[in-house]
Amino acid sequence: MKYPFLIIGSGLSGLAAAIRISNYCPDVLLLDQHSRIGGLNSYYYRNNRLLETGLHAITNYAPKKQKHAPINKLFRQLKIKRDEFSFKEQIGSQIHFGSDQILNFNNDVNLLISEVERLFPDCHDDFCSLLKKIEVHNPFQNTTGLSARKYLEEMISDKRLIEMLLCPLCYYGSSVENDMELNQFVIMFRSIFLEGMFRPEGTIRDFLQVLKQRFVDQGGTLRLKSKVSRILVKNNTAYGVELDSGEIIEADNILSTAGYEETLALTGRDLKTRIGKRLAFIESIFLVDDSIKNNLTTSKTIIFYNSGELFNYQQSAEIVDYRSGVICFPQNFQDIGISDPLEIRLTHLANYDLWQKLSSTPEEYRRVKLQCSARSAETAEKIIGIFSDNIVYQDTFTPVTIQRYTLKHEGAIYGSPRKIADGDIGFTNLFLAGTDQGFLGIIGSMLSGVSIANQHFLTKI
Amino acid sequence: MTRDEIKDLVLEIIEDIDEDADFDALDPAEPLRDQLDLDSMDFLDIVMELRKRHQLQIPEEDYPQLATLNSCVDYLEPLLKDA
Ligand SMILES: Cc1cc2nc3c(=O)[nH]c(=O)nc-3n(C[C@H](O)[C@H](O)[C@H](O)COP(=O)(O)OP(=O)(O)OC[C@H]3O[C@@H](n4cnc5c(N)ncnc54)[C@H](O)[C@@H]3O)c2cc1C
């Protein structure tokens, strides 16, 4: 059978595009190399417990009545009722800098405004004018490549405030070293500081299940463990894919969510030059028995921290860069039943090459992984209190793990520093969505799938 | 389809897109977009839904003709006369 639409990747962007297209044309084939859907945002089981791979908090929280908020637009486009989920807002988050500066924020921007005034009294007016500018900035215009840092420096006189604002935004969505692309910055600023963070009740599995069901109910076909090894092209037109089993599947239109360089490589058109450095991360999950609740000095949802004078968001020179990181407490959302054991997740920048080298000696790789997660816990304990003695289970994923499960080059969660906003990578019927289209995170990648489907595929039905 | 049936069809499609759409005060001669707070993504859905239900191919240059409820009916009437 020749499919009118074939989608590579059942991550959130691929799933969203698949739902969108199959609503109007059921003959959509969705392929993934992994045995589970979800891509970066999936789950696995250890000790009879489901662990999520990539969910700290979902950004873009907005009440249902705000019709034009990105999240409500998204659900409308997918024809999924928001009421199918119960959304739990964050309790509150923090940005820690140096040894003494703590900036609180939550889903009400007024807290952030008053916190900026408390810590940076001279910058209150600067910050208010920044908010006004962000409100009117259209991030979907075609001026890409501008620096968010420069934009901030023109408006805000205190460097420390600039760094503190950039820290969470970079960690949750920059593929560029020590900066963000301006439009991306505006999108992330709105989605984290103006809208806010939440998580669905239940696990990411439940969330993915709703998406998958929608796609299957509409007549779409999902095939897992189907790795695309080649996209077959003639001139500038793709006519199908070859799986690593050798099977050939023909298609009229192909959407790839596999990344820009990754997709080009599948077509046989490798880029001659590398596009800048990719950022890799390491994440450790700790399950701790809940007797330590009293030791923990915080009930916050997420803490972004930076211990140095400057915030270094760049490819790590060491195997892990402990100087900054993210501490996440998945149970610290409003009205989420306390789980036992408790979960603590720690993220840092890491060096892909060093992990890659290590992985050729599995024993050494495992040993260093344990060492790094212990060091990571130690770093976090300075901020949240001691928990190491109460760990009942722990696991760590390195850039190599992420590459293995998602095929992202160098395990770079946010992909290439170069983004292709219109999804056009030089073919008549093969387009790009997801991470390297440029919208990042869970809601971002789903909106990416939807908007590329609208732009390039629905017109062909 | 009669003009009234077409009107109902359009409203039904809009209701599918936005279950909270309020038609009580809808002026059929005024733009739907402003009155019902629809955006371009929603408009695309109206077009796609017409394609799905009645195999209508509406070219992009004709989208402006779907601006008001009356103009929708005018535009769709000849296309749906046998439906
Ligand atoms: C540790 C971690 C924490 C995160 N925390 C958050 C968070 O708290 N909030 C948030 O909003 N976002 C978070 N993210 C980011 C978010 O998960 C991603 O931005 C989003 O899921 C990207 O979706 P995507 O569809 O673009 O890419 P992916 O999820 O990478 O999807 C691509 C899919 O394509 C498949 N694929 C690739 N190549 C092939 C091939 N050749 N053949 C077949 N299939 C192929 C892959 O298996 C994968 O399933 C986190 C990510 C990680 C890793």
PDB file of N, CA and C in Angstrom, chain A residues 20 22-24 64 67-68 73 76-77 79 81 83 447 450-451 454-455 458-461, chain B residues 16-21 36-39 41-42 44-46 48-49 51-52 57 60 63:
ATOM      1  N   ARG A  20      -3.804  15.397  13.707  1.00  0.00           N
ATOM      2  CA  ARG A  20      -4.327  16.490  12.889  1.00  0.00           C
ATOM      3  C   ARG A  20      -4.632  16.003  11.458  1.00  0.00           C
ATOM      4  N   SER A  22      -4.881  12.802  10.299  1.00  0.00           N
ATOM      5  CA  SER A  22      -5.800  11.660  10.189  1.00  0.00           C
ATOM      6  C   SER A  22      -7.243  12.043  10.457  1.00  0.00           C
ATOM      7  N   ASN A  23      -7.448  13.190  11.077  1.00  0.00           N
ATOM      8  CA  ASN A  23      -8.831  13.652  11.254  1.00  0.00           C
ATOM      9  C   ASN A  23      -9.496  13.897   9.902  1.00  0.00           C
ATOM     10  N   TYR A  24      -8.690  14.227   8.910  1.00  0.00           N
ATOM     11  CA  TYR A  24      -9.256  14.513   7.583  1.00  0.00           C
ATOM     12  C   TYR A  24      -8.927  13.441   6.561  1.00  0.00           C
ATOM     13  N   LYS A  64      -9.079  27.642  30.951  1.00  0.00           N
ATOM     14  CA  LYS A  64      -9.806  27.174  29.774  1.00  0.00           C
ATOM     15  C   LYS A  64     -10.456  28.315  28.998  1.00  0.00           C
ATOM     16  N   LYS A  67      -9.363  31.593  25.220  1.00  0.00           N
ATOM     17  CA  LYS A  67      -9.472  30.800  23.988  1.00  0.00           C
ATOM     18  C   LYS A  67      -8.214  30.809  23.129  1.00  0.00           C
ATOM     19  N   HIS A  68      -7.503  31.940  23.124  1.00  0.00           N
ATOM     20  CA  HIS A  68      -6.367  32.030  22.208  1.00  0.00           C
ATOM     21  C   HIS A  68      -5.036  31.651  22.841  1.00  0.00           C
ATOM     22  N   LYS A  73      -5.630  26.507  22.039  1.00  0.00           N
ATOM     23  CA  LYS A  73      -5.602  26.371  20.575  1.00  0.00           C
ATOM     24  C   LYS A  73      -5.214  24.962  20.197  1.00  0.00           C
ATOM     25  N   ARG A  76      -7.926  22.437  20.767  1.00  0.00           N
ATOM     26  CA  ARG A  76      -8.987  22.622  19.765  1.00  0.00           C
ATOM     27  C   ARG A  76      -8.580  22.005  18.438  1.00  0.00           C
ATOM     28  N   GLN A  77      -7.335  22.250  18.054  1.00  0.00           N
ATOM     29  CA  GLN A  77      -6.854  21.720  16.781  1.00  0.00           C
ATOM     30  C   GLN A  77      -6.827  20.190  16.782  1.00  0.00           C
ATOM     31  N   LYS A  79      -8.849  18.404  18.463  1.00  0.00           N
ATOM     32  CA  LYS A  79     -10.212  17.971  18.784  1.00  0.00           C
ATOM     33  C   LYS A  79     -10.218  17.060  20.011  1.00  0.00           C
ATOM     34  N   LYS A  81     -10.843  17.204  24.074  1.00  0.00           N
ATOM     35  CA  LYS A  81     -11.401  18.087  25.094  1.00  0.00           C
ATOM     36  C   LYS A  81     -10.407  18.202  26.245  1.00  0.00           C
ATOM     37  N   ASP A  83     -11.077  18.766  29.107  1.00  0.00           N
ATOM     38  CA  ASP A  83     -11.624  18.118  30.307  1.00  0.00           C
ATOM     39  C   ASP A  83     -11.254  16.641  30.404  1.00  0.00           C
ATOM     40  N   LEU A 447       2.531  21.849  19.109  1.00  0.00           N
ATOM     41  CA  LEU A 447       2.111  22.945  18.232  1.00  0.00           C
ATOM     42  C   LEU A 447       2.902  22.931  16.933  1.00  0.00           C
ATOM     43  N   VAL A 450       1.289  20.373  14.702  1.00  0.00           N
ATOM     44  CA  VAL A 450       0.018  20.876  14.190  1.00  0.00           C
ATOM     45  C   VAL A 450       0.245  21.940  13.121  1.00  0.00           C
ATOM     46  N   SER A 451       1.164  22.875  13.386  1.00  0.00           N
ATOM     47  CA  SER A 451       1.272  23.973  12.430  1.00  0.00           C
ATOM     48  C   SER A 451       1.935  23.527  11.124  1.00  0.00           C
ATOM     49  N   ASN A 454      -0.762  21.756   9.194  1.00  0.00           N
ATOM     50  CA  ASN A 454      -1.685  22.730   8.594  1.00  0.00           C
ATOM     51  C   ASN A 454      -1.091  23.369   7.345  1.00  0.00           C
ATOM     52  N   GLN A 455       0.175  23.758   7.490  1.00  0.00           N
ATOM     53  CA  GLN A 455       0.830  24.519   6.429  1.00  0.00           C
ATOM     54  C   GLN A 455       1.109  23.681   5.175  1.00  0.00           C
ATOM     55  N   LEU A 458      -2.315  19.483   5.052  1.00  0.00           N
ATOM     56  CA  LEU A 458      -3.778  19.480   4.918  1.00  0.00           C
ATOM     57  C   LEU A 458      -4.207  19.952   3.533  1.00  0.00           C
ATOM     58  N   THR A 459      -3.415  20.832   2.965  1.00  0.00           N
ATOM     59  CA  THR A 459      -3.746  21.340   1.642  1.00  0.00           C
ATOM     60  C   THR A 459      -3.665  20.242   0.574  1.00  0.00           C
ATOM     61  N   LYS A 460      -3.024  19.126   0.926  1.00  0.00           N
ATOM     62  CA  LYS A 460      -2.868  18.053  -0.074  1.00  0.00           C
ATOM     63  C   LYS A 460      -3.918  16.968   0.058  1.00  0.00           C
ATOM     64  N   ILE A 461      -4.887  17.194   0.930  1.00  0.00           N
ATOM     65  CA  ILE A 461      -5.922  16.170   1.113  1.00  0.00           C
ATOM     66  C   ILE A 461      -7.010  16.360   0.066  1.00  0.00           C
TER      67      ILE A 461
ATOM     68  N   ASP B  16     -18.562  22.441  16.553  1.00  0.00           N
ATOM     69  CA  ASP B  16     -17.615  21.338  16.744  1.00  0.00           C
ATOM     70  C   ASP B  16     -16.222  21.850  17.092  1.00  0.00           C
ATOM     71  N   ILE B  17     -15.868  22.975  16.476  1.00  0.00           N
ATOM     72  CA  ILE B  17     -14.541  23.544  16.725  1.00  0.00           C
ATOM     73  C   ILE B  17     -14.502  24.172  18.115  1.00  0.00           C
ATOM     74  N   ASP B  18     -15.568  24.876  18.458  1.00  0.00           N
ATOM     75  CA  ASP B  18     -15.588  25.564  19.747  1.00  0.00           C
ATOM     76  C   ASP B  18     -16.942  25.341  20.408  1.00  0.00           C
ATOM     77  N   GLU B  19     -16.970  24.427  21.355  1.00  0.00           N
ATOM     78  CA  GLU B  19     -18.256  24.060  21.950  1.00  0.00           C
ATOM     79  C   GLU B  19     -18.890  25.215  22.718  1.00  0.00           C
ATOM     80  N   ASP B  20     -18.084  26.214  23.055  1.00  0.00           N
ATOM     81  CA  ASP B  20     -18.641  27.336  23.811  1.00  0.00           C
ATOM     82  C   ASP B  20     -19.094  28.494  22.910  1.00  0.00           C
ATOM     83  N   ALA B  21     -19.024  28.296  21.607  1.00  0.00           N
ATOM     84  CA  ALA B  21     -19.406  29.381  20.694  1.00  0.00           C
ATOM     85  C   ALA B  21     -20.856  29.790  20.980  1.00  0.00           C
ATOM     86  N   LEU B  36     -17.161  35.616  16.923  1.00  0.00           N
ATOM     87  CA  LEU B  36     -16.999  34.333  17.615  1.00  0.00           C
ATOM     88  C   LEU B  36     -15.561  34.116  18.064  1.00  0.00           C
ATOM     89  N   ASP B  37     -14.744  35.159  17.826  1.00  0.00           N
ATOM     90  CA  ASP B  37     -13.375  35.069  18.318  1.00  0.00           C
ATOM     91  C   ASP B  37     -12.637  33.875  17.689  1.00  0.00           C
ATOM     92  N   LEU B  38     -12.771  33.740  16.374  1.00  0.00           N
ATOM     93  CA  LEU B  38     -12.093  32.633  15.686  1.00  0.00           C
ATOM     94  C   LEU B  38     -10.748  33.118  15.147  1.00  0.00           C
ATOM     95  N   ASP B  39      -9.783  32.241  15.037  1.00  0.00           N
ATOM     96  CA  ASP B  39      -8.521  32.652  14.430  1.00  0.00           C
ATOM     97  C   ASP B  39      -8.289  31.862  13.136  1.00  0.00           C
ATOM     98  N   MET B  41      -6.412  29.424  12.398  1.00  0.00           N
ATOM     99  CA  MET B  41      -6.418  27.967  12.556  1.00  0.00           C
ATOM    100  C   MET B  41      -7.854  27.446  12.569  1.00  0.00           C
ATOM    101  N   ASP B  42      -8.745  28.176  13.233  1.00  0.00           N
ATOM    102  CA  ASP B  42     -10.150  27.755  13.279  1.00  0.00           C
ATOM    103  C   ASP B  42     -10.764  27.810  11.878  1.00  0.00           C
ATOM    104  N   LEU B  44      -9.255  27.419   9.059  1.00  0.00           N
ATOM    105  CA  LEU B  44      -8.768  26.273   8.301  1.00  0.00           C
ATOM    106  C   LEU B  44      -9.624  25.039   8.627  1.00  0.00           C
ATOM    107  N   ASP B  45     -10.018  24.931   9.875  1.00  0.00           N
ATOM    108  CA  ASP B  45     -10.856  23.796  10.280  1.00  0.00           C
ATOM    109  C   ASP B  45     -12.222  23.810   9.582  1.00  0.00           C
ATOM    110  N   ILE B  46     -12.775  24.997   9.416  1.00  0.00           N
ATOM    111  CA  ILE B  46     -14.068  25.088   8.734  1.00  0.00           C
ATOM    112  C   ILE B  46     -13.911  24.572   7.303  1.00  0.00           C
ATOM    113  N   MET B  48     -11.567  22.577   6.136  1.00  0.00           N
ATOM    114  CA  MET B  48     -11.251  21.138   6.120  1.00  0.00           C
ATOM    115  C   MET B  48     -12.492  20.299   6.414  1.00  0.00           C
ATOM    116  N   GLU B  49     -13.326  20.804   7.277  1.00  0.00           N
ATOM    117  CA  GLU B  49     -14.544  20.079   7.648  1.00  0.00           C
ATOM    118  C   GLU B  49     -15.510  20.024   6.454  1.00  0.00           C
ATOM    119  N   ARG B  51     -14.566  20.030   3.424  1.00  0.00           N
ATOM    120  CA  ARG B  51     -13.950  19.078   2.501  1.00  0.00           C
ATOM    121  C   ARG B  51     -14.269  17.649   2.935  1.00  0.00           C
ATOM    122  N   LYS B  52     -14.185  17.422   4.250  1.00  0.00           N
ATOM    123  CA  LYS B  52     -14.410  16.080   4.765  1.00  0.00           C
ATOM    124  C   LYS B  52     -15.860  15.659   4.583  1.00  0.00           C
ATOM    125  N   GLN B  57     -13.569  21.322  -2.387  1.00  0.00           N
ATOM    126  CA  GLN B  57     -12.196  21.845  -2.397  1.00  0.00           C
ATOM    127  C   GLN B  57     -12.298  23.358  -2.484  1.00  0.00           C
ATOM    128  N   GLU B  60      -7.553  28.563  -1.559  1.00  0.00           N
ATOM    129  CA  GLU B  60      -7.214  29.549  -0.540  1.00  0.00           C
ATOM    130  C   GLU B  60      -7.696  30.952  -0.902  1.00  0.00           C
ATOM    131  N   TYR B  63     -11.051  31.901   0.501  1.00  0.00           N
ATOM    132  CA  TYR B  63     -11.323  31.952   1.952  1.00  0.00           C
ATOM    133  C   TYR B  63     -12.044  33.232   2.399  1.00  0.00           C
TER     134      TYR B  63
END
